[in-house]
C-alpha positions as a LaTeX table, in Angstrom:
\begin{tabular}{lrrr}
\hline
Residue & $x$ (\AA) & $y$ (\AA) & $z$ (\AA) \\
\hline
Pro1 & 13.11 & $-13.26$ & $-1.44$ \\
Pro2 & 13.83 & $-9.84$ & 0.01 \\
Tyr3 & 10.78 & $-7.63$ & 0.61 \\
Val4 & 10.80 & $-3.89$ & $-0.02$ \\
Leu5 & 8.96 & $-1.25$ & 1.96 \\
Asn6 & 10.57 & 1.90 & 0.51 \\
Glu7 & 12.67 & 1.44 & $-2.62$ \\
Val8 & 15.03 & $-0.60$ & $-4.72$ \\
Ala9 & 17.87 & 1.39 & $-6.28$ \\
Phe10 & 19.94 & 0.16 & $-9.22$ \\
Leu11 & 23.16 & 2.17 & $-9.20$ \\
Lys12 & 26.41 & 2.32 & $-11.09$ \\
Glu13 & 29.27 & 0.66 & $-9.26$ \\
Glu14 & 31.99 & 2.93 & $-10.56$ \\
Thr15 & 31.76 & 6.71 & $-10.36$ \\
Ser16 & 32.93 & 7.36 & $-13.92$ \\
Ser17 & 30.62 & 4.96 & $-15.79$ \\
Met18 & 26.89 & 5.16 & $-16.31$ \\
Ile19 & 24.66 & 2.12 & $-16.54$ \\
Ser20 & 21.80 & 1.13 & $-18.78$ \\
Ile21 & 18.81 & $-0.47$ & $-17.09$ \\
His22 & 16.54 & $-2.41$ & $-19.42$ \\
Val23 & 13.00 & $-2.31$ & $-17.99$ \\
Glu24 & 10.05 & $-4.52$ & $-18.87$ \\
Ile25 & 6.57 & $-4.13$ & $-17.38$ \\
Asp26 & 4.36 & $-7.23$ & $-17.42$ \\
Gly27 & 6.52 & $-8.74$ & $-20.15$ \\
Phe28 & 6.52 & $-5.65$ & $-22.39$ \\
Phe29 & 9.59 & $-3.51$ & $-23.05$ \\
Leu30 & 9.33 & $-0.02$ & $-21.50$ \\
Ala31 & 12.74 & 1.60 & $-21.94$ \\
Asp32 & 16.47 & 1.38 & $-21.52$ \\
Phe33 & 17.26 & 3.95 & $-18.84$ \\
Leu34 & 20.76 & 5.28 & $-19.51$ \\
Ala35 & 21.63 & 6.99 & $-16.24$ \\
Asp36 & 23.63 & 6.87 & $-13.05$ \\
Gly37 & 20.89 & 4.61 & $-11.71$ \\
Leu38 & 17.19 & 3.90 & $-11.41$ \\
Ile39 & 15.00 & 3.95 & $-8.31$ \\
Val40 & 11.84 & 1.89 & $-8.03$ \\
Ala41 & 9.93 & 3.35 & $-5.08$ \\
Thr42 & 6.71 & 2.52 & $-3.31$ \\
Pro43 & 4.41 & 5.29 & $-2.07$ \\
Thr44 & 6.02 & 4.85 & 1.36 \\
Gly45 & 9.48 & 5.36 & $-0.13$ \\
Ser46 & 8.49 & 8.16 & $-2.49$ \\
Thr47 & 9.46 & 10.81 & 0.08 \\
Ala48 & 12.97 & 9.43 & 0.61 \\
Tyr49 & 15.65 & 8.85 & $-2.05$ \\
Asn50 & 13.06 & 9.20 & $-4.85$ \\
Leu51 & 12.10 & 12.71 & $-3.72$ \\
Ser52 & 15.73 & 13.79 & $-3.38$ \\
Ile53 & 16.35 & 13.10 & $-7.10$ \\
Gly54 & 13.22 & 14.89 & $-8.27$ \\
Gly55 & 10.73 & 12.03 & $-8.27$ \\
Pro56 & 7.08 & 12.61 & $-7.36$ \\
Ile57 & 5.53 & 12.31 & $-3.92$ \\
Leu58 & 2.95 & 9.51 & $-3.91$ \\
Gln59 & 0.00 & 9.42 & $-1.55$ \\
Pro60 & 0.47 & 6.50 & 0.88 \\
Gly61 & $-2.78$ & 4.68 & 0.04 \\
Leu62 & $-2.05$ & 4.38 & $-3.67$ \\
Asn63 & $-1.28$ & 0.98 & $-5.19$ \\
Cys64 & 1.57 & 2.03 & $-7.46$ \\
Met65 & 5.32 & 2.30 & $-7.90$ \\
Val66 & 7.43 & 5.09 & $-9.36$ \\
Leu67 & 10.47 & 4.49 & $-11.55$ \\
Ser68 & 12.80 & 7.49 & $-11.26$ \\
Pro69 & 16.08 & 7.68 & $-13.17$ \\
Val70 & 19.10 & 9.02 & $-11.26$ \\
Ala71 & 20.88 & 11.69 & $-13.33$ \\
Pro72 & 19.52 & 10.42 & $-16.67$ \\
His73 & 21.70 & 10.98 & $-19.72$ \\
Ser74 & 18.71 & 12.04 & $-21.82$ \\
Leu75 & 16.22 & 14.83 & $-21.12$ \\
Thr76 & 13.38 & 12.56 & $-22.26$ \\
Met77 & 13.95 & 10.04 & $-19.43$ \\
Arg78 & 11.49 & 11.07 & $-16.73$ \\
Pro79 & 9.95 & 9.44 & $-13.66$ \\
Ile80 & 6.98 & 7.25 & $-14.45$ \\
Val81 & 4.27 & 5.96 & $-12.11$ \\
Val82 & 3.10 & 2.40 & $-12.80$ \\
Asp83 & 0.42 & 0.14 & $-11.36$ \\
Gly84 & 1.45 & $-1.53$ & $-8.10$ \\
Asn85 & 0.33 & $-4.91$ & $-9.42$ \\
Ser86 & 2.84 & $-4.72$ & $-12.28$ \\
Arg87 & 5.64 & $-7.21$ & $-12.58$ \\
Leu88 & 8.92 & $-5.54$ & $-13.47$ \\
Arg89 & 12.00 & $-7.17$ & $-14.97$ \\
Leu90 & 15.21 & $-5.14$ & $-14.88$ \\
Thr91 & 18.60 & $-5.91$ & $-16.39$ \\
Ala92 & 21.62 & $-3.64$ & $-15.97$ \\
Thr93 & 24.52 & $-3.35$ & $-18.39$ \\
Ser94 & 27.62 & $-1.17$ & $-18.18$ \\
Arg95 & 31.18 & $-0.76$ & $-19.36$ \\
Val96 & 32.21 & $-2.18$ & $-16.00$ \\
Arg97 & 31.21 & $-5.68$ & $-14.95$ \\
Asp98 & 29.20 & $-4.94$ & $-11.82$ \\
Phe99 & 26.42 & $-2.69$ & $-10.55$ \\
Arg100 & 25.03 & $-1.95$ & $-7.11$ \\
Val101 & 21.55 & $-2.78$ & $-5.84$ \\
Ser102 & 20.20 & $-1.17$ & $-2.69$ \\
Ile103 & 17.05 & $-2.55$ & $-1.06$ \\
Asp104 & 15.77 & $-0.19$ & 1.60 \\
Gly105 & 19.33 & 0.96 & 2.24 \\
Thr106 & 20.99 & $-2.45$ & 2.32 \\
Ser107 & 23.24 & $-2.68$ & $-0.71$ \\
Phe108 & 25.18 & $-5.36$ & $-2.51$ \\
Thr109 & 27.01 & $-5.77$ & $-5.81$ \\
Leu110 & 25.77 & $-7.93$ & $-8.68$ \\
Pro111 & 27.28 & $-8.76$ & $-12.07$ \\
Cys112 & 25.85 & $-6.93$ & $-15.07$ \\
Gly113 & 23.43 & $-9.00$ & $-17.11$ \\
Val114 & 21.59 & $-10.47$ & $-14.12$ \\
Glu115 & 17.82 & $-10.10$ & $-14.49$ \\
Leu116 & 16.01 & $-8.93$ & $-11.37$ \\
Gly117 & 12.27 & $-9.07$ & $-10.84$ \\
Ile118 & 10.07 & $-6.79$ & $-8.79$ \\
Glu119 & 6.52 & $-7.86$ & $-8.12$ \\
Pro120 & 3.88 & $-7.28$ & $-5.45$ \\
Ala121 & 4.08 & $-9.33$ & $-2.28$ \\
Asp122 & 1.21 & $-11.63$ & $-1.40$ \\
Phe123 & 0.54 & $-9.68$ & 1.81 \\
Phe124 & 0.01 & $-6.08$ & 2.94 \\
Val125 & 1.67 & $-4.08$ & 5.70 \\
Asn126 & $-0.52$ & $-2.04$ & 7.98 \\
Val127 & 1.00 & 1.23 & 9.14 \\
Leu128 & $-0.18$ & 2.82 & 12.37 \\
Arg129 & $-0.82$ & 6.54 & 12.53 \\
Arg130 & $-1.24$ & 8.71 & 15.58 \\
Pro131 & $-4.69$ & 10.21 & 16.11 \\
Gly132 & $-5.11$ & 13.43 & 14.14 \\
Glu133 & $-2.17$ & 12.68 & 11.85 \\
Asn134 & $-2.78$ & 12.96 & 8.11 \\
Phe135 & $-0.77$ & 12.95 & 4.90 \\
Ala136 & $-1.32$ & 16.63 & 4.01 \\
Ala137 & $-0.33$ & 17.88 & 7.47 \\
Thr138 & 2.76 & 15.67 & 7.52 \\
Leu139 & 3.89 & 17.03 & 4.12 \\
Arg140 & 3.30 & 20.62 & 5.20 \\
Glu141 & 5.30 & 20.10 & 8.38 \\
Lys142 & 8.22 & 18.10 & 7.00 \\
Leu143 & 8.62 & 20.05 & 3.75 \\
Leu144 & 7.95 & 23.43 & 5.36 \\
Trp145 & 5.06 & 24.20 & 3.02 \\
Ser146 & 2.79 & 27.16 & 3.76 \\
Arg147 & 5.16 & 28.71 & 6.30 \\
Ser148 & 4.60 & 32.22 & 4.95 \\
Lys149 & 3.10 & 34.53 & 7.54 \\
Thr150 & 1.73 & 36.98 & 5.00 \\
Pro151 & $-1.49$ & 36.01 & 3.19 \\
Leu152 & $-1.56$ & 36.25 & $-0.59$ \\
\hline
\end{tabular}
C-alpha cells in the first residue's frame, strides 16, 4: 500500500462539480463532506496544503490527523483533528464518475464509489533536526511571525 508522510487529498475531477466524501472513523459515521475536496493531513503535512486552505497547524510530535474540507459548501463543515490511531474509511460520490486522489503530491483518478482506507502504518519515521532548531522558531521564521520592530 502507499504510505503517506504529509497528506492525502480527495479532490473533484471536474472544475464545475463538487464531490461528497462520506467519512467513517473506526467504523462510525462522521459526516458527508460536500465540498471541492477533503484533505487528510498528518502533523508533518499540516503546514502544506492543509494550511493553505485554512486548516490548523499541528505540532510535529502529536499522534493525530486533521481532516480539512476544501471550499466546503456548508459553513458548518470545519476542520477536525482526530486521533492518529484512527482508521478512516472514505467514499467519494459526485455527479461525474471520477474523482482525484493525491498522495503527497502524486495524483491519480479513481471511479466514484470506491472505498479508501487510511490507517496508521506499523512503523514510525524519524526526522532529523539541526542542532538548535525547534518548532516555534521554525514557525516564526517561515510564517514571518513577530517581525514587528515596535514593542506592544
